[in-house]
Amino acid sequence: MAIQRVLRFLLALWLAKASAEAASSVAKPGCQDTCANITIPYPFGVGLECAADDTFLVTCNTSFNPPRAFVPSINLELLDVSLSQGTIRVNNPVIAADCPGWYNDPNVNLTGSPFTFSDTYNRFTAMGCNNLAVINWGGAPVGGCMSFCQNATETRNGGCYGINCCQTTIPRYLKFVNTTFTSIYDSGNREACKYGFMVEQEWFTNLTSPYTASTMLRVPAVLGWRTNGMCKSLGMSGSTSANSSVCGANAFCSNGTLCYCTSGYDGNPYLADGCQDIDECADLTQNRCEKICVNTPGSYRCSCPSGYTSLGHLCYKDNGNRSARMAIIGTTASIGTLLLLVGMWWLYRIMKKRKKSLLKEKFFKRNGGLLLQQQLSSGEEGNVEKTKVFTSKELDKATDHYNEDRILGQGGQGTVYKGMLTDGRIVAIKKSKIENEGKLEQFINEVVILSQINHRNVVKLHGCCLETEVPMLVYEFIPNGTLFEYIQDEHVELLLTWEMRLRIAAEIAGALSYLHSAASVPIYHRDIKSTNILLDEKYRAKVADFGTSRSISVDQTHLTTRVMGTFGYLDPEYFQSNQLTEKSDVYSFGVVLVELLTGQRPISATRSEEARSLATHFLLAMAENRVFNIIDARVAKDGGKEEIMGAANLARRCLNLDGRRRPTMKEVAMELERLRMSNEKPTIQQDYEEVEYIAAQPSERWDATVTSTQSSVNHSASFSIDIHPLLYQ
């Protein structure tokens, strides 16, 4: 065993020596690779036949003792060469002014050579009192610094911070430095000695005193050099063929500027065979083998002698025990299997996350996200900013994963959940039912319409979520349900007084007046009904459900569209002509006002066939002067007769079959406010003319569940009697 160790040591020693000799061959074969103690690696060379071209030529002047190396192309003394950094160190002249007996060398000119002053390693330094030193390049100033005067500074301050000494960085690729000196101000020190020079910053900061440099004729500076065209040529030579490279075997070009030996090799990467294999086995610090190290080109491998089992770089003694070997193999296999499973699980998580992301993107597009962005971007910028796009994760957390206990109500357009956002706000989250493209357009339309509205009597839209399977809207939470419930006595703990009913009617009218005439773009609701009027914690009216609403330009008087609305509230004129106007909302509001007056349903099978519609029933009672026979008992008890008749006549005008004779919502709102504030007769001129009533013929009777098609107009009319509350507690 001892003999083996000695043989290994001797072999390693021989290999290390051979490797060192190979690595020391940094110059071309047969060329001088040193000058005194300076190594001259290729592409530099002593003699033209040893250099890449004349710009890399180095001369070794033996008239000095010891000899000195010079670079004739730039006429500077060479101090060091670094292949890895692509730099050389040279002795750079110090330029002085106003110094008797001082001789300045010519300014350094690197033009026509591959060298530039390194902006990383050098600093331009100026010394002297009252000194403004300026770097000139091509006749223009490119930098400089000022040093001011202070007596005895040299003895008190060892730094270079602007007092008798200053420094500055230099621009990249600087090749020519012409230093000029100027006195900063006129003083007794005007003629004092001034110095300027380019210096290697690391060398300068290591001086015991920086002012030592002012006594030197030359100081070290660093010049950078690079290859040309992705390592296609050296120096100032022209580019060679596209497939050639100045990098030798087992070398690569880094960042298109310098050559380096690949891992496991060392030497001069610019020589054809300059990168030699490193024998990791000869240096115990470069391998991890426990027993036997076998060198391979660019790497090494570990092995074990007979009687040992290899596990990576370790060796385990067999001792003739097969079970121990199998245990090692089993452990290794188990660890490998575990790593494989972990890798597969990690990959599964990534794929699942990616699939979820793609699914969200698919839902966003399918739910009209692009259409919504287009619609909102064409609206008012100030309103668009108010509409937030929530993530599915936020709404899932807000509704406790859509817990059934959070359901507020369900209707034809979707399910509404009560939720709480992370900022503490209580909201109503509407999970829409999107069965076809038409309903998708309604959903997008509702977002766009509500994003343009800011009114205290219109339900506020906080935002929407489009990355779920069905789109969702996030509204402010309205706790007290719908107006329909209170009119029908479904909430027996609170009975609506006449004063409350009149106030609610005025608030609804005010909101509709705002939509028609005060909003930036006129908006027709198109589905005003008592189930779409919500009551907040103070029982104030909130107009909701804008899925079928439409906005029109200010110069339009009507909009021709497919008839949509709820039977019992639908404007007959709109039904006949397909022309939606602001007076269509006035008619629907008239029905709601009659509901508040009578407490009856808009459609009732208990009334006679001709009076099944509440509007028709009310108009007949008005025409026969028996309106107080159908007025709600609570209204008759709480309200004054003149106020009730004023409201009844206003409702009668709203229900006029001729839309042109109906008042505007602005006039309706003003009249209701007057009724609230005074017991006097309404100031708007009442229209007591006989209202034409035409009983519907059996063949023309409307059905609450049918979708009819008019023969004269090729449009379908869709009706809904969905009276489920949208938001209630």
XYZ file of C-alpha atoms in Angstrom:
729
model
C 0.000 0.000 0.000
C 2.894 2.388 0.859
C 4.535 1.667 -2.511
C 1.238 2.510 -4.252
C 1.024 5.853 -2.452
C 4.625 6.736 -3.397
C 3.976 5.814 -7.023
C 0.783 7.924 -7.015
C 2.688 10.895 -5.588
C 5.479 10.635 -8.156
C 2.958 10.270 -11.001
C 1.026 13.302 -9.781
C 4.270 15.316 -9.491
C 5.277 14.425 -13.067
C 1.832 15.238 -14.430
C 1.795 18.592 -12.579
C 5.198 19.489 -14.049
C 4.072 18.516 -17.556
C 0.869 20.493 -17.140
C 2.804 23.533 -15.888
C 5.166 23.340 -18.861
C 2.237 23.114 -21.253
C 0.463 25.993 -19.545
C 3.594 28.135 -19.656
C 3.642 28.024 -23.450
C 1.765 31.333 -23.878
C 3.746 32.571 -26.900
C 3.935 31.169 -30.402
C 6.197 28.111 -30.651
C 9.838 29.191 -30.888
C 9.077 32.771 -29.793
C 10.367 34.645 -26.749
C 7.615 34.668 -24.115
C 9.170 36.997 -21.515
C 11.037 40.266 -21.290
C 12.699 40.529 -17.879
C 9.857 39.601 -15.501
C 7.026 40.487 -17.939
C 5.181 37.619 -19.677
C 4.457 38.319 -23.374
C 1.517 36.078 -24.435
C 0.192 35.808 -27.989
C -1.409 37.831 -29.712
C 1.431 40.014 -28.381
C 4.879 38.925 -29.439
C 8.544 39.943 -29.401
C 9.186 40.314 -33.134
C 6.712 40.667 -36.019
C 6.723 36.920 -36.721
C 5.592 36.287 -33.132
C 2.780 38.919 -32.931
C -0.721 38.858 -34.434
C 0.136 42.082 -36.347
C 2.313 45.166 -35.929
C -0.090 46.749 -33.417
C 0.645 43.872 -31.002
C 4.410 44.007 -31.608
C 6.552 44.199 -28.449
C 10.247 45.125 -28.356
C 12.483 44.069 -25.488
C 15.095 46.796 -24.966
C 18.119 45.156 -23.355
C 20.026 48.444 -23.005
C 18.200 48.845 -19.718
C 19.067 46.790 -16.698
C 16.835 44.953 -16.226
C 15.460 44.998 -19.819
C 12.231 46.888 -20.538
C 9.391 46.013 -22.887
C 7.835 48.622 -25.216
C 4.861 48.717 -27.605
C 6.128 50.645 -30.671
C 2.648 51.182 -32.166
C 1.759 53.477 -29.237
C 5.304 54.355 -28.098
C 4.663 53.371 -24.456
C 6.482 51.106 -22.015
C 4.668 47.808 -21.345
C 4.279 46.778 -17.701
C 1.867 43.824 -17.864
C -0.513 41.899 -20.171
C -3.836 40.302 -19.099
C -5.530 37.964 -21.592
C -8.502 37.268 -19.300
C -9.336 40.974 -18.856
C -8.276 42.087 -22.321
C -5.964 44.816 -20.933
C -2.345 45.912 -20.763
C -0.611 48.192 -18.230
C 1.679 50.868 -19.616
C 3.762 53.752 -18.299
C 1.749 56.872 -19.176
C 3.415 60.346 -19.228
C 2.546 63.042 -16.671
C 1.797 66.386 -18.378
C 2.733 69.593 -16.512
C 2.354 73.329 -16.986
C 4.116 76.317 -15.429
C 6.837 74.026 -14.062
C 10.337 75.348 -14.764
C 12.674 72.669 -16.133
C 9.853 70.147 -16.743
C 9.879 68.432 -20.129
C 6.549 67.058 -21.417
C 6.462 63.976 -23.598
C 4.121 64.209 -26.609
C 0.473 63.505 -25.910
C -0.453 59.824 -26.146
C -2.282 59.025 -29.383
C -3.885 55.553 -29.594
C -5.544 56.207 -32.957
C -4.832 53.441 -35.464
C -4.316 50.827 -32.750
C -6.720 48.399 -31.027
C -6.036 50.115 -27.691
C -8.243 52.545 -25.722
C -7.921 54.078 -22.269
C -9.955 51.848 -19.915
C -12.827 53.788 -18.341
C -13.113 51.007 -15.720
C -9.580 50.994 -14.337
C -8.364 54.565 -15.013
C -9.151 58.008 -13.638
C -8.042 61.337 -15.053
C -6.184 63.109 -12.254
C -5.103 66.725 -11.914
C -2.880 68.274 -9.247
C -1.834 71.761 -8.308
C -3.318 74.876 -6.814
C -5.918 76.908 -8.740
C -5.938 74.294 -11.518
C -8.629 73.606 -14.137
C -7.399 70.615 -16.156
C -9.456 69.733 -19.253
C -9.328 66.576 -21.376
C -9.570 67.375 -25.077
C -10.358 64.792 -27.701
C -10.604 65.755 -31.329
C -10.476 69.450 -30.440
C -13.456 69.277 -28.064
C -13.519 68.984 -24.253
C -14.774 65.617 -23.002
C -14.040 65.927 -19.298
C -11.868 67.440 -16.638
C -11.691 68.515 -13.017
C -10.718 71.458 -10.794
C -8.351 71.527 -7.829
C -8.516 74.415 -5.391
C -5.835 75.813 -3.084
C -5.302 75.155 0.583
C -2.049 75.557 2.481
C -0.406 72.472 3.960
C -3.143 70.210 2.572
C -0.585 67.661 1.500
C 0.452 67.055 5.084
C -3.051 66.932 6.543
C -5.037 65.108 3.890
C -3.899 62.002 2.061
C -6.852 61.844 -0.354
C -7.643 63.462 -3.704
C -10.936 65.284 -3.199
C -10.569 68.630 -4.993
C -8.091 70.415 -2.695
C -4.785 70.583 -4.610
C -5.833 67.283 -6.237
C -8.924 66.151 -8.164
C -10.087 63.139 -10.183
C -12.802 62.320 -12.723
C -13.974 59.374 -14.795
C -13.353 59.257 -18.544
C -15.623 58.421 -21.515
C -15.508 54.989 -23.108
C -13.247 54.269 -26.073
C -11.027 57.311 -25.420
C -8.001 57.143 -27.738
C -6.425 60.602 -27.695
C -5.813 62.808 -24.662
C -4.703 66.415 -25.022
C -4.577 68.109 -21.616
C -4.898 71.876 -21.216
C -4.543 73.847 -17.992
C -6.285 77.060 -16.931
C -6.248 79.038 -13.692
C -9.655 78.910 -11.995
C -9.331 82.462 -10.657
C -6.745 85.199 -10.697
C -4.553 84.911 -7.597
C -1.004 84.903 -6.380
C -0.848 81.146 -7.121
C -1.636 81.574 -10.787
C 1.835 80.494 -11.896
C 2.012 77.501 -9.522
C 2.884 74.095 -11.037
C -0.101 72.227 -12.547
C -0.211 68.530 -13.478
C -2.591 66.244 -15.373
C -2.337 62.557 -16.154
C -4.285 59.334 -16.802
C -3.540 56.846 -14.031
C -4.546 53.363 -12.894
C -6.859 54.062 -9.946
C -5.880 50.992 -7.893
C -2.171 51.921 -8.104
C -2.920 55.565 -7.267
C -5.024 54.788 -4.168
C -2.251 52.528 -2.813
C 0.264 55.382 -2.758
C 1.310 56.536 0.698
C 0.685 60.098 -0.491
C -1.115 60.888 -3.763
C 1.184 63.861 -4.333
C 4.023 61.408 -4.954
C 2.646 61.045 -8.487
C 3.385 64.711 -9.237
C 7.105 64.000 -8.836
C 7.054 61.222 -11.453
C 7.519 61.593 -15.193
C 5.273 58.585 -15.875
C 2.552 56.684 -13.987
C 0.837 53.325 -14.695
C -2.314 53.380 -16.824
C -4.506 50.579 -18.179
C -5.352 50.193 -21.880
C -8.087 47.918 -23.102
C -7.978 45.809 -26.265
C -10.573 43.539 -27.836
C -10.985 41.218 -30.794
C -13.050 42.343 -33.792
C -16.377 41.014 -35.093
C -17.302 38.190 -32.681
C -13.670 37.056 -32.350
C -13.239 36.904 -36.139
C -9.997 38.914 -36.230
C -7.336 40.503 -34.015
C -6.011 44.051 -33.782
C -6.677 46.299 -36.749
C -6.801 43.384 -39.195
C -9.810 43.012 -41.445
C -12.470 40.386 -40.671
C -11.777 36.897 -41.941
C -14.286 34.341 -43.228
C -17.517 33.863 -41.360
C -16.565 30.391 -40.112
C -13.124 31.316 -38.743
C -12.240 32.367 -35.209
C -9.142 33.653 -33.494
C -9.952 31.342 -30.573
C -7.991 28.082 -30.597
C -9.071 24.518 -29.842
C -11.025 23.961 -26.594
C -11.698 27.727 -26.392
C -14.778 29.889 -26.898
C -15.589 33.531 -27.621
C -17.247 35.408 -24.740
C -19.477 38.422 -25.473
C -17.966 38.610 -28.936
C -14.787 40.266 -27.627
C -12.421 37.895 -25.766
C -11.400 34.228 -25.968
C -11.401 31.919 -22.955
C -10.472 28.267 -22.412
C -13.422 25.997 -21.803
C -13.963 24.391 -18.392
C -11.314 21.784 -17.616
C -8.687 23.488 -19.814
C -6.118 26.208 -19.155
C -3.589 28.189 -21.193
C -3.578 30.753 -23.988
C -6.931 30.574 -25.836
C -5.552 32.546 -28.816
C -3.015 29.828 -29.790
C -4.201 26.926 -31.914
C -3.434 24.417 -29.148
C -2.980 26.895 -26.335
C -5.744 25.483 -24.083
C -4.330 22.352 -22.455
C -6.240 19.826 -20.391
C -6.043 20.416 -16.638
C -5.131 17.264 -14.742
C -7.564 17.474 -11.873
C -6.149 14.247 -10.473
C -2.721 15.879 -9.970
C -4.236 18.468 -7.622
C -6.207 16.979 -4.731
C -8.096 20.281 -4.332
C -9.578 19.938 -7.833
C -11.150 16.488 -7.447
C -13.358 14.800 -4.845
C -12.325 11.216 -5.444
C -11.790 9.210 -2.265
C -9.645 6.457 -3.788
C -8.771 6.537 -7.478
C -8.965 9.580 -9.754
C -8.851 9.050 -13.533
C -8.197 12.153 -15.634
C -10.332 12.652 -18.743
C -10.175 15.416 -21.398
C -11.657 18.467 -19.685
C -12.779 16.550 -16.583
C -12.132 13.468 -14.416
C -13.914 10.422 -13.012
C -13.659 8.524 -9.756
C -13.287 4.775 -9.352
C -12.660 2.309 -6.542
C -10.159 -0.553 -6.193
C -11.233 -4.175 -6.045
C -13.236 -5.003 -2.960
C -14.946 -1.598 -2.869
C -18.263 -0.399 -4.190
C -18.391 3.055 -5.847
C -21.125 5.488 -4.875
C -20.437 8.801 -6.591
C -16.983 9.949 -5.446
C -17.047 7.715 -2.350
C -15.898 4.093 -1.957
C -17.488 1.573 0.437
C -15.667 -1.620 1.447
C -17.578 -4.768 0.437
C -16.254 -7.138 3.162
C -17.859 -9.913 1.109
C -21.275 -8.712 2.212
C -23.573 -8.626 -0.776
C -26.489 -7.363 1.300
C -24.546 -4.177 2.189
C -23.849 -3.580 -1.471
C -27.487 -4.125 -2.346
C -28.470 -1.770 0.477
C -26.259 0.917 -1.022
C -27.705 0.301 -4.470
C -31.234 0.272 -3.018
C -30.631 3.520 -1.141
C -29.263 5.144 -4.260
C -32.241 3.915 -6.292
C -34.675 5.146 -3.625
C -33.098 8.577 -3.564
C -33.201 8.683 -7.360
C -36.845 7.615 -7.387
C -37.715 10.221 -4.764
C -35.988 12.949 -6.755
C -37.835 11.771 -9.856
C -41.192 11.883 -8.053
C -40.438 15.344 -6.658
C -39.491 16.499 -10.130
C -42.675 15.023 -11.607
C -44.798 16.658 -8.863
C -43.101 19.992 -9.456
C -43.682 19.659 -13.208
C -47.333 18.737 -12.549
C -47.769 21.866 -10.426
C -46.274 24.008 -13.148
C -48.476 22.409 -15.831
C -51.557 22.781 -13.612
C -50.769 26.419 -12.961
C -50.171 26.974 -16.669
C -53.434 25.221 -17.564
C -55.309 27.327 -15.002
C -53.776 30.484 -16.427
C -54.737 29.509 -19.986
C -58.258 28.638 -18.811
C -58.624 32.054 -17.167
C -57.432 33.689 -20.363
C -59.943 31.612 -22.357
C -62.794 32.587 -19.997
C -61.736 36.253 -20.163
C -62.017 36.244 -23.948
C -65.203 34.140 -23.999
C -66.868 36.347 -21.393
C -66.322 39.416 -23.515
C -63.185 40.793 -21.858
C -61.873 42.177 -25.147
C -65.294 43.620 -25.996
C -65.559 45.159 -22.529
C -62.100 46.733 -22.818
C -63.080 48.157 -26.207
C -66.382 49.523 -24.865
C -64.809 51.052 -21.754
C -61.882 52.546 -23.685
C -64.341 54.439 -25.893
C -66.085 55.975 -22.865
C -65.159 58.775 -20.514
C -61.717 58.158 -19.018
C -62.701 59.401 -15.581
C -65.547 56.864 -15.369
C -63.563 53.965 -16.759
C -61.070 54.265 -13.898
C -63.817 53.510 -11.384
C -64.501 50.048 -12.808
C -62.163 47.482 -11.276
C -61.497 44.054 -12.764
C -61.417 41.596 -9.837
C -59.582 38.278 -9.897
C -61.402 34.989 -9.378
C -59.299 34.412 -6.251
C -60.534 37.665 -4.675
C -64.216 36.839 -5.242
C -63.802 33.217 -4.178
C -62.405 34.418 -0.847
C -65.043 37.159 -0.526
C -67.942 34.644 -0.825
C -66.340 31.889 1.306
C -65.984 29.727 -1.830
C -69.542 30.608 -2.921
C -71.113 29.208 0.215
C -74.844 28.585 -0.136
C -75.389 30.507 3.103
C -74.146 33.607 1.285
C -76.845 33.476 -1.416
C -78.991 36.628 -1.385
C -81.276 35.734 -4.240
C -81.661 33.901 -7.533
C -83.304 35.080 -10.723
C -83.393 34.661 -14.446
C -80.115 36.502 -14.913
C -78.085 34.748 -12.233
C -77.354 34.150 -8.540
C -76.384 36.921 -6.127
C -74.017 36.288 -3.186
C -73.204 38.450 -0.217
C -69.468 38.954 0.142
C -66.816 40.949 1.958
C -63.761 42.336 0.161
C -60.293 42.481 1.697
C -60.771 46.180 2.482
C -63.839 45.361 4.609
C -66.518 46.510 2.158
C -69.726 44.450 2.062
C -70.730 43.792 -1.544
C -73.244 41.873 -3.620
C -71.637 39.569 -6.186
C -73.826 38.630 -9.133
C -72.884 35.352 -10.800
C -74.483 35.820 -14.195
C -76.159 33.191 -16.318
C -74.684 33.452 -19.806
C -76.539 31.037 -22.042
C -75.940 32.697 -25.404
C -74.199 35.600 -27.095
C -77.232 37.831 -26.574
C -77.012 37.506 -22.794
C -73.266 38.051 -22.949
C -73.934 41.339 -24.710
C -76.426 42.229 -21.941
C -73.768 41.549 -19.317
C -71.150 43.674 -21.078
C -73.764 46.346 -21.663
C -74.588 46.461 -17.944
C -70.901 46.983 -17.044
C -70.467 49.730 -19.627
C -73.692 51.529 -18.648
C -72.993 51.412 -14.892
C -69.393 52.571 -15.413
C -70.809 55.831 -16.810
C -73.257 56.472 -13.948
C -72.564 58.200 -10.646
C -75.841 58.912 -8.853
C -76.947 58.359 -5.259
C -80.149 56.598 -6.378
C -78.465 54.212 -8.824
C -76.841 51.045 -7.512
C -73.056 51.456 -7.695
C -70.933 48.991 -9.649
C -67.575 48.323 -7.984
C -66.254 46.123 -10.778
C -66.446 42.758 -12.516
C -64.600 39.461 -12.943
C -64.268 37.822 -16.352
C -61.731 35.044 -15.748
C -64.292 32.601 -14.323
C -66.543 30.175 -16.204
C -69.407 32.651 -15.957
C -68.852 36.425 -15.642
C -69.554 38.167 -12.335
C -70.474 41.704 -11.296
C -69.599 43.288 -7.956
C -72.152 45.840 -6.676
C -72.565 47.814 -3.521
C -74.597 45.784 -1.028
C -78.240 46.937 -0.719
C -79.629 45.362 2.485
C -83.401 45.896 2.376
C -84.520 44.038 -0.722
C -86.790 45.273 -3.503
C -89.645 47.764 -3.610
C -91.944 44.987 -4.900
C -91.647 43.089 -1.600
C -92.684 46.069 0.518
C -95.630 46.973 -1.725
C -96.937 43.415 -1.469
C -96.567 43.332 2.368
C -94.005 40.565 2.291
C -92.065 42.442 4.988
C -94.812 42.850 7.566
C -92.485 44.483 10.117
C -92.400 47.672 8.006
C -95.379 49.168 6.186
C -94.645 51.828 3.610
C -96.373 55.062 4.532
C -97.636 57.515 1.916
C -94.756 59.848 2.727
C -92.213 57.041 2.160
C -93.905 55.992 -1.085
C -93.898 59.548 -2.407
C -90.228 59.977 -1.481
C -89.283 56.672 -3.137
C -91.166 57.675 -6.288
C -89.355 61.022 -6.342
C -85.970 59.290 -5.913
C -86.689 56.870 -8.783
C -87.805 59.739 -10.999
C -84.706 61.749 -10.094
C -82.433 58.836 -11.043
C -84.220 58.332 -14.382
C -84.102 62.075 -15.069
C -80.338 61.946 -14.480
C -79.988 59.009 -16.877
C -82.043 60.718 -19.588
C -80.708 64.251 -19.453
C -77.768 64.714 -17.033
C -75.519 61.737 -17.837
C -72.644 62.310 -20.276
C -74.465 60.046 -22.757
C -78.288 59.680 -22.528
C -79.200 56.240 -21.148
C -82.570 54.465 -21.474
C -83.075 51.843 -18.742
C -85.637 49.805 -20.740
C -86.722 47.607 -17.805
C -88.055 49.828 -15.014
C -90.131 47.740 -12.567
C -90.569 47.460 -8.820
C -88.321 44.373 -8.603
C -85.497 46.427 -10.099
C -85.858 49.138 -7.442
C -83.791 48.279 -4.340
C -84.031 49.869 -0.879
C -80.906 50.598 1.168
C -80.477 50.707 4.949
C -82.384 54.032 5.105
C -85.034 52.792 2.663
C -83.782 55.049 -0.104
C -84.444 53.902 -3.670
C -81.645 52.450 -5.782
C -82.303 51.737 -9.464
C -80.675 48.444 -10.477
C -80.336 45.880 -13.307
C -79.052 47.678 -16.401
C -78.583 44.535 -18.485
C -81.028 45.654 -21.192
C -80.264 49.386 -20.986
C -79.018 51.334 -23.975
C -77.072 54.562 -24.382
C -77.631 56.804 -27.432
C -75.922 59.845 -28.879
C -77.264 63.236 -27.815
C -78.614 64.047 -31.297
C -80.802 60.891 -31.448
C -84.478 60.996 -30.502
C -85.077 57.239 -30.535
C -83.369 53.893 -30.984
C -84.762 51.111 -33.159
C -84.082 47.846 -31.403
C -85.462 44.424 -30.565
C -88.312 44.776 -28.060
C -87.230 43.778 -24.565
C -88.887 44.393 -21.226
C -91.259 42.925 -18.632
C -94.923 42.281 -19.307
C -97.087 44.749 -17.405
C -94.456 47.503 -17.578
C -93.730 47.517 -21.333
C -94.618 50.661 -23.301
C -97.317 49.666 -25.877
C -95.984 52.245 -28.348
C -92.479 50.731 -28.079
C -93.989 47.257 -28.532
C -95.784 48.320 -31.719
C -92.984 50.368 -33.341
C -89.737 48.850 -32.002
C -88.598 52.443 -31.434
C -87.141 52.951 -27.941
C -87.412 56.535 -26.599
C -87.053 58.200 -23.228
C -90.868 58.113 -23.024
C -90.687 54.281 -22.854
C -89.057 54.587 -19.399
C -91.717 57.195 -18.489
C -94.472 54.644 -19.174
C -92.750 51.941 -17.092
C -92.259 54.446 -14.257
C -95.978 55.255 -14.488
C -96.755 51.585 -13.762
C -94.411 51.646 -10.720
C -96.129 54.847 -9.488
C -99.528 53.134 -9.829
C -98.124 50.173 -7.822
C -97.151 52.608 -5.052
C -100.641 54.170 -5.161
C -102.669 50.958 -5.294
C -100.462 48.296 -3.723
C -101.532 45.933 -6.525
C -99.470 43.697 -8.779
C -98.699 44.823 -12.362
C -100.377 41.661 -13.700
C -103.102 39.876 -11.749
C -105.322 36.933 -12.698
C -107.811 37.944 -9.974
C -108.916 41.022 -11.928
C -111.234 40.918 -14.908
C -109.737 39.933 -18.210
C -109.821 43.463 -19.652
C -108.263 44.860 -16.445
C -105.671 42.148 -15.939
C -102.964 44.739 -16.638
C -102.628 47.194 -13.726
C -102.104 50.092 -16.162
C -105.366 49.320 -17.933
C -107.154 48.764 -14.618
C -105.928 52.155 -13.335
C -106.803 54.082 -16.514
C -110.343 52.616 -16.484
C -110.765 53.679 -12.846
C -109.531 57.185 -13.653
C -111.853 57.415 -16.656
C -114.840 56.312 -14.505
C -113.856 58.660 -11.625
C -113.487 55.815 -9.148
C -109.750 55.941 -8.566
C -110.134 55.983 -4.750
C -111.833 52.592 -5.024
C -108.493 51.022 -6.019
C -106.125 53.191 -3.936
C -104.232 51.271 -1.194
C -105.907 51.686 2.178
C -102.660 52.845 3.805
C -102.224 55.507 1.116
C -105.805 56.721 1.545
C -105.294 56.867 5.312
C -101.903 58.658 5.368
C -102.097 60.926 2.320
C -104.085 64.006 1.543
C -106.688 63.722 -1.164
C -105.129 66.455 -3.297
C -101.664 64.862 -3.043
C -103.035 61.447 -3.990
C -104.984 62.907 -6.920
C -101.893 64.851 -7.983
C -99.856 61.634 -8.039
C -102.696 59.739 -9.770
C -103.002 62.369 -12.501
C -99.226 62.322 -12.952
C -99.335 58.522 -13.333
C -102.224 58.933 -15.803
C -100.102 61.270 -17.921
C -97.144 58.855 -17.792
C -99.384 56.028 -19.062
C -100.704 57.968 -22.059
C -100.738 55.670 -25.096
C -99.294 58.508 -27.173
C -95.653 58.866 -26.057
C -95.486 62.451 -27.262
C -98.112 63.486 -24.661
C -96.236 61.926 -21.768
C -94.128 64.244 -19.584
C -90.347 63.926 -19.488
C -88.725 62.310 -16.461
C -87.350 65.721 -15.497
C -90.904 67.111 -15.370
C -92.059 64.033 -13.441
C -89.245 64.450 -10.892
C -90.047 68.149 -10.415
C -93.755 67.437 -9.952
C -93.129 64.720 -7.370
C -90.792 67.036 -5.428
C -93.533 69.682 -5.400
C -96.022 67.119 -4.148
C -93.639 66.184 -1.353
C -92.939 69.744 -0.293
C -96.461 71.151 -0.498
C -100.086 70.209 -0.125
C -100.953 72.601 -2.951
C -102.233 71.400 -6.279
C -99.567 70.367 -8.791
C -98.231 73.260 -10.831
C -97.721 71.298 -13.999
C -100.748 71.674 -16.192
C -102.780 68.522 -15.805
C -104.039 66.773 -18.857
C -107.580 65.662 -18.000
C -108.509 64.811 -21.526
C -110.039 61.476 -22.080
C -107.388 58.764 -22.384
C -108.031 56.520 -25.276
C -108.348 52.966 -24.094
C -108.495 50.167 -26.607
C -109.297 46.755 -25.176
C -107.000 44.102 -26.487
C -108.652 41.692 -28.830
C -108.285 38.006 -27.988
C -105.967 37.503 -30.962
C -103.714 40.357 -29.735
C -103.655 39.452 -26.049
C -100.192 39.533 -24.477
C -98.920 36.440 -22.757
C -96.373 36.720 -19.950
C -94.469 33.673 -21.101
C -94.619 33.946 -24.883
C -92.142 35.419 -27.341
C -94.123 36.968 -30.238
C -93.119 38.110 -33.667
C -94.901 41.003 -35.345
C -95.827 40.457 -38.924
C -95.238 44.059 -39.944
C -91.864 44.464 -38.226
C -89.259 41.720 -38.469
C -88.184 41.913 -34.805
C -88.952 39.623 -31.876
C -90.287 40.866 -28.544
C -88.940 39.191 -25.413
C -90.740 39.507 -22.092
C -89.892 38.486 -18.555
C -91.966 38.203 -15.376
C -88.947 37.393 -13.230
C -89.765 39.078 -9.930
C -87.130 37.386 -7.757
C -85.195 39.965 -5.718
C -81.685 40.714 -6.926
C -80.281 41.952 -3.617
C -81.804 41.358 -0.230
C -80.738 40.237 3.192
